mmCIF file of C-alpha atoms in Angstrom:
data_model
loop_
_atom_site.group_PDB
_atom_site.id
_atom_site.type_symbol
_atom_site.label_atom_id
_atom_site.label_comp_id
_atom_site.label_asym_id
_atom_site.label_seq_id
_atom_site.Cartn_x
_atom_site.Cartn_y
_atom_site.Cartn_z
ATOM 1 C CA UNK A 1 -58.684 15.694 -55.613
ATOM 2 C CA UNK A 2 -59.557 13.452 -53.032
ATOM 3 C CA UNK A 3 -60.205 15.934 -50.400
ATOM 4 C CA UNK A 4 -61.410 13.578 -47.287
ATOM 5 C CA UNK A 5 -57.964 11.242 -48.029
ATOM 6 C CA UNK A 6 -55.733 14.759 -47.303
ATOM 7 C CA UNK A 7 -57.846 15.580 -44.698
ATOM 8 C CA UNK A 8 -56.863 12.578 -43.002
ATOM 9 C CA UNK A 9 -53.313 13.167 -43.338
ATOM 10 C CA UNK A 10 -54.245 16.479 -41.993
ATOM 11 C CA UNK A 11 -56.173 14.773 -38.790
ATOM 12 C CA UNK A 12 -53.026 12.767 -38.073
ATOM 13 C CA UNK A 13 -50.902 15.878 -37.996
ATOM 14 C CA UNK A 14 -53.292 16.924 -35.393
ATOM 15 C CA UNK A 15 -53.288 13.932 -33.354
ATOM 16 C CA UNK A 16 -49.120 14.541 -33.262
ATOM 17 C CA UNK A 17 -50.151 17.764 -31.535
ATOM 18 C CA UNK A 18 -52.629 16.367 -29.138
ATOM 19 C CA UNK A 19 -50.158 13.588 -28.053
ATOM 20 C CA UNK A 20 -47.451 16.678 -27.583
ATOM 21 C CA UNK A 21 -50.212 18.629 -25.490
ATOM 22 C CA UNK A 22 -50.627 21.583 -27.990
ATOM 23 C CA UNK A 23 -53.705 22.839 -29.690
ATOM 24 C CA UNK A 24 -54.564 20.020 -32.181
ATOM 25 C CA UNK A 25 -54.407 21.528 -35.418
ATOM 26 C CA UNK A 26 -53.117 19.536 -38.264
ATOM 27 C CA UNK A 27 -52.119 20.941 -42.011
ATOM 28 C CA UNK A 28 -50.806 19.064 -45.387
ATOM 29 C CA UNK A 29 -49.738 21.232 -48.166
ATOM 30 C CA UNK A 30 -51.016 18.871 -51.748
ATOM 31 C CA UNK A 31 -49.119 19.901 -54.768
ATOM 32 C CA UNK A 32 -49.737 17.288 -58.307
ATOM 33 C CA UNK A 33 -50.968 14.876 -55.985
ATOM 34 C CA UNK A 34 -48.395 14.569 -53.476
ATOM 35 C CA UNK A 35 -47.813 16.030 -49.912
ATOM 36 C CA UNK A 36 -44.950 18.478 -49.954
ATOM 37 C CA UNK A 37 -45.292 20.010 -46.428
ATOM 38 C CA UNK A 38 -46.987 18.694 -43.153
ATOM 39 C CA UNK A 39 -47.482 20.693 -39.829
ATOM 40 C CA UNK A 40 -48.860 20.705 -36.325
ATOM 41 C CA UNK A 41 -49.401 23.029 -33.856
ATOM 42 C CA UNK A 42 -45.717 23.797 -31.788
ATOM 43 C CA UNK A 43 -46.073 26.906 -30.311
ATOM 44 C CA UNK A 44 -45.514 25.524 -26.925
ATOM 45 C CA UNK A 45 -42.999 23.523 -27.164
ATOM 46 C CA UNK A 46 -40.950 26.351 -29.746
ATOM 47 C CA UNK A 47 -42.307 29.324 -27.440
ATOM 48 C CA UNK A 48 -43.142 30.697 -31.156
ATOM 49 C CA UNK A 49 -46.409 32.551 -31.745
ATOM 50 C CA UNK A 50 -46.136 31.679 -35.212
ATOM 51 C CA UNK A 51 -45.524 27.964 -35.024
ATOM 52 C CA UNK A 52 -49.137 27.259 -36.491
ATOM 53 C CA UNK A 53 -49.548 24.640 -38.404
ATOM 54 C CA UNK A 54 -50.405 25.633 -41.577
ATOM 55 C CA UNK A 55 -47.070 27.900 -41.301
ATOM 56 C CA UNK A 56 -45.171 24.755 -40.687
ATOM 57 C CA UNK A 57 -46.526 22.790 -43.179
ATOM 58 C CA UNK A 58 -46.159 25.806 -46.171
ATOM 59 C CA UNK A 59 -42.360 26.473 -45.249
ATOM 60 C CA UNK A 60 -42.095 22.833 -45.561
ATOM 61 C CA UNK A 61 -43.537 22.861 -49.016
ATOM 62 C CA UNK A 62 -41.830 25.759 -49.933
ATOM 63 C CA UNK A 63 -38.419 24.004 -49.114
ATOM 64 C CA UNK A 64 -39.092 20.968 -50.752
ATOM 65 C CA UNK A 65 -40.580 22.985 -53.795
ATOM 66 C CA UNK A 66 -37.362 25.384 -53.768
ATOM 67 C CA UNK A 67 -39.492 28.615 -54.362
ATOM 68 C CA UNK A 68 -41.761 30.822 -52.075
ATOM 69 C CA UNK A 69 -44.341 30.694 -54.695
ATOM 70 C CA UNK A 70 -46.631 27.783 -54.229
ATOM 71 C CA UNK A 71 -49.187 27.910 -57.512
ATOM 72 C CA UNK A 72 -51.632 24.809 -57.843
ATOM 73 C CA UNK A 73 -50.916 24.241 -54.081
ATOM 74 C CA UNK A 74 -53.999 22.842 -51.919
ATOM 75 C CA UNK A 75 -53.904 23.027 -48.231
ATOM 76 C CA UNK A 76 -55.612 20.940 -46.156
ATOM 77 C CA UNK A 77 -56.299 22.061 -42.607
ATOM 78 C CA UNK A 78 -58.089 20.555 -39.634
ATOM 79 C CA UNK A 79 -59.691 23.980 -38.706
ATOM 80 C CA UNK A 80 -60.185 27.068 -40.265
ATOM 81 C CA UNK A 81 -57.132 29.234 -40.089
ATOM 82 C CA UNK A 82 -56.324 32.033 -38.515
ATOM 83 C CA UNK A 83 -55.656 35.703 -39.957
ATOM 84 C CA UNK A 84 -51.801 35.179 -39.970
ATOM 85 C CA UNK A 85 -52.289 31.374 -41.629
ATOM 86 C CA UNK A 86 -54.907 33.034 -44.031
ATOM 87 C CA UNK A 87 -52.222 35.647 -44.955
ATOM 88 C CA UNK A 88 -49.530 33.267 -45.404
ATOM 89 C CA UNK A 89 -51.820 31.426 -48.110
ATOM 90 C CA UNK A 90 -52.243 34.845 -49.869
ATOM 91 C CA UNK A 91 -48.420 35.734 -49.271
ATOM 92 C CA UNK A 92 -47.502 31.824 -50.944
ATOM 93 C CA UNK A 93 -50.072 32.337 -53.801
ATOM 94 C CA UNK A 94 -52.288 28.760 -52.468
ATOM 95 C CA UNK A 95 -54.362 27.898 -54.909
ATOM 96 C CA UNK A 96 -56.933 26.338 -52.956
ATOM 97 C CA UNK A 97 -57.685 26.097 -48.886
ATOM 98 C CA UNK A 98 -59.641 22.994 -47.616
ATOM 99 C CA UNK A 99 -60.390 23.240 -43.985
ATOM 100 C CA UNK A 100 -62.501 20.940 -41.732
ATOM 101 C CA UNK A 101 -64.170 22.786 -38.819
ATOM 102 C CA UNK A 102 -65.204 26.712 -38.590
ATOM 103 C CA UNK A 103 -63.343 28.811 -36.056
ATOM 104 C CA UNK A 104 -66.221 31.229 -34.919
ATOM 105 C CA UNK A 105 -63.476 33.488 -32.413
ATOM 106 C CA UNK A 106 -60.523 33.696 -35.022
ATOM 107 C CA UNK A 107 -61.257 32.261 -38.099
ATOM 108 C CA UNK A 108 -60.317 34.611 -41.052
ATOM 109 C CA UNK A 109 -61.510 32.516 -44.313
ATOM 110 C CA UNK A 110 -65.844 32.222 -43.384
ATOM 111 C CA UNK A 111 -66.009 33.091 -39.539
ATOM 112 C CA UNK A 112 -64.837 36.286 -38.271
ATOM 113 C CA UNK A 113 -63.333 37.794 -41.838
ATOM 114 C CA UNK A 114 -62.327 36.746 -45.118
ATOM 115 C CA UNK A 115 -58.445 37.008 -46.136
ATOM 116 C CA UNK A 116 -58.687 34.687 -48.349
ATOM 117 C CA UNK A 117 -60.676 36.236 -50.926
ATOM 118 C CA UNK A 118 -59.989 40.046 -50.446
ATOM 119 C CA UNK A 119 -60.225 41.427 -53.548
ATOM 120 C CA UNK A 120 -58.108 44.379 -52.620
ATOM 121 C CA UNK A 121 -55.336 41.851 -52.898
ATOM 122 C CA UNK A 122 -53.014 40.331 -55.877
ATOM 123 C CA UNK A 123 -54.206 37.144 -54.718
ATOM 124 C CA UNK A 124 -57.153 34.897 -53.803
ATOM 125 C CA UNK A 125 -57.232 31.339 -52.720
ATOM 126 C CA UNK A 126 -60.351 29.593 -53.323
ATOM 127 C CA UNK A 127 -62.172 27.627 -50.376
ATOM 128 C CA UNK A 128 -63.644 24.039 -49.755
ATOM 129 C CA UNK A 129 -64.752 24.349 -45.948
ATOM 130 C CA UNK A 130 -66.713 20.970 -44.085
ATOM 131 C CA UNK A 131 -64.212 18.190 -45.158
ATOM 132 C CA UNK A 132 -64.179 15.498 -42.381
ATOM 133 C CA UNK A 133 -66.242 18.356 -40.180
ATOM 134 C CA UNK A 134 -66.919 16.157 -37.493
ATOM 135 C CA UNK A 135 -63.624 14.434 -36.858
ATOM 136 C CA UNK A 136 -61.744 17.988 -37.200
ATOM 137 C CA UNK A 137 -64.638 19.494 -34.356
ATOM 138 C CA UNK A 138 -64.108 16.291 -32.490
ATOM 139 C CA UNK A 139 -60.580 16.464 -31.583
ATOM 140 C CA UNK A 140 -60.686 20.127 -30.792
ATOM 141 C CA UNK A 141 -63.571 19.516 -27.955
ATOM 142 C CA UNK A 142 -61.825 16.288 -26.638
ATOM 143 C CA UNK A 143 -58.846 18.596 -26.212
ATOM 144 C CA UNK A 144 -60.246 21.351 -24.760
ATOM 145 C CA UNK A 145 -63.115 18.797 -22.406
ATOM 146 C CA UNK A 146 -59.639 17.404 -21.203
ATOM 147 C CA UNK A 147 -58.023 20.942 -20.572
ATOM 148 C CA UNK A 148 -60.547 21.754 -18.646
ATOM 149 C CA UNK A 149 -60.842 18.823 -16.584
ATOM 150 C CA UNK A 150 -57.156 18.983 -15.880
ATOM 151 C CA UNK A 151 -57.111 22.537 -14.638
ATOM 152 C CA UNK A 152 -60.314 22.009 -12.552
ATOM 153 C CA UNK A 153 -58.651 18.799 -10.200
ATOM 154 C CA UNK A 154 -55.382 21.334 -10.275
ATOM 155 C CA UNK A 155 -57.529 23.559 -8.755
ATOM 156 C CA UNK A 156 -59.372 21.673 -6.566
ATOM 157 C CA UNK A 157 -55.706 20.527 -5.560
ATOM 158 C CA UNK A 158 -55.192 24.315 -4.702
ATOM 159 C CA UNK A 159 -57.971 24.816 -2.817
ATOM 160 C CA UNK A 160 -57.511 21.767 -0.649
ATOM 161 C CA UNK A 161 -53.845 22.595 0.218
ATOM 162 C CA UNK A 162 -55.032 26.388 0.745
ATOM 163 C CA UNK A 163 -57.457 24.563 3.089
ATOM 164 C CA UNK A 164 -55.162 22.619 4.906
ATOM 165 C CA UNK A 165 -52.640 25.320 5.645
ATOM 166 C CA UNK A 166 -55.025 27.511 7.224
ATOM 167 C CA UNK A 167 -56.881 24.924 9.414
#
């Protein structure tokens, strides 16, 4: 597999969720060589917690695959999921995760805890994390550098009108 190509196609999902002003995560779902699902971050625009990507881009692939069951299925995301996206890869039998960049606060595959490969569970999904590392952390920090700069002139837009009502 040509893991930096899907991560690629992963990275443009992300950039559809940048341009839409949500978290930009991007996810492709690779089964025999072709992308069967695709997904970006839309829980603000839905107002669904679970809108995440990599759920997106699996109930694509399970529609277009007709089953629930996803065996020999890679998925490629920009950023290492979550405990809910790590479950979903367990609960869709995934044969293999490929993420970009760590999550050290809620990553569930290397950061905070390992879902992925509980061995409690009928099910493990084997990892390939640091694909296209740099362009997945790169997007995330001009997101969040842009976040921040946006809610400090909205504040400083506060605290001037504040100003000017009291003088």
């Amino acid at each position: 597999m040509d893991h930096a190509r899907y991560m690629r196609e992963a990275l443009l999902e992300a950039e559809k969720a940048y341009a839409l002003g949500e978290v930009p995560v991007g996810a492709v779902v690779v089964l025999d060589g072709e992308v069967v699902g695709r997904g970006h971050n839309l829980r603000e625009i839905l107002k669904d917690s679970t809108a995440h990507a990599e759920i997106l881009a699996l109930r694509e692939a399970a529609g277009r695959v007709g089953d629930w069951r996803l065996p020999g299925a890679t998925v490629y995301s920009t950023i290492e999921p979550c405990p809910m996206c790590a479950g979903a890869m367990v609960q869709f039998r995934v044969e293999t995760l490929v993420y970009g960049a760590a999550d050290p606060k809620a990553g569930a595959v290397d950061s905070v805890i390992d879902v992925v490969r509980q061995p409690r569970f009928n099910h493990r999904v084997e990892v390939v994390a640091g694909v296209l590392e740099e362009e997945c952390r790169a997007i995330m920090q001009r997101f969040f550098k842009n976040l921040r700069e946006k809610n400090h002139g909205e504040m400083a837009e506060l605290v001037e009108g504040a100003r000017l009502e009291i003088e």
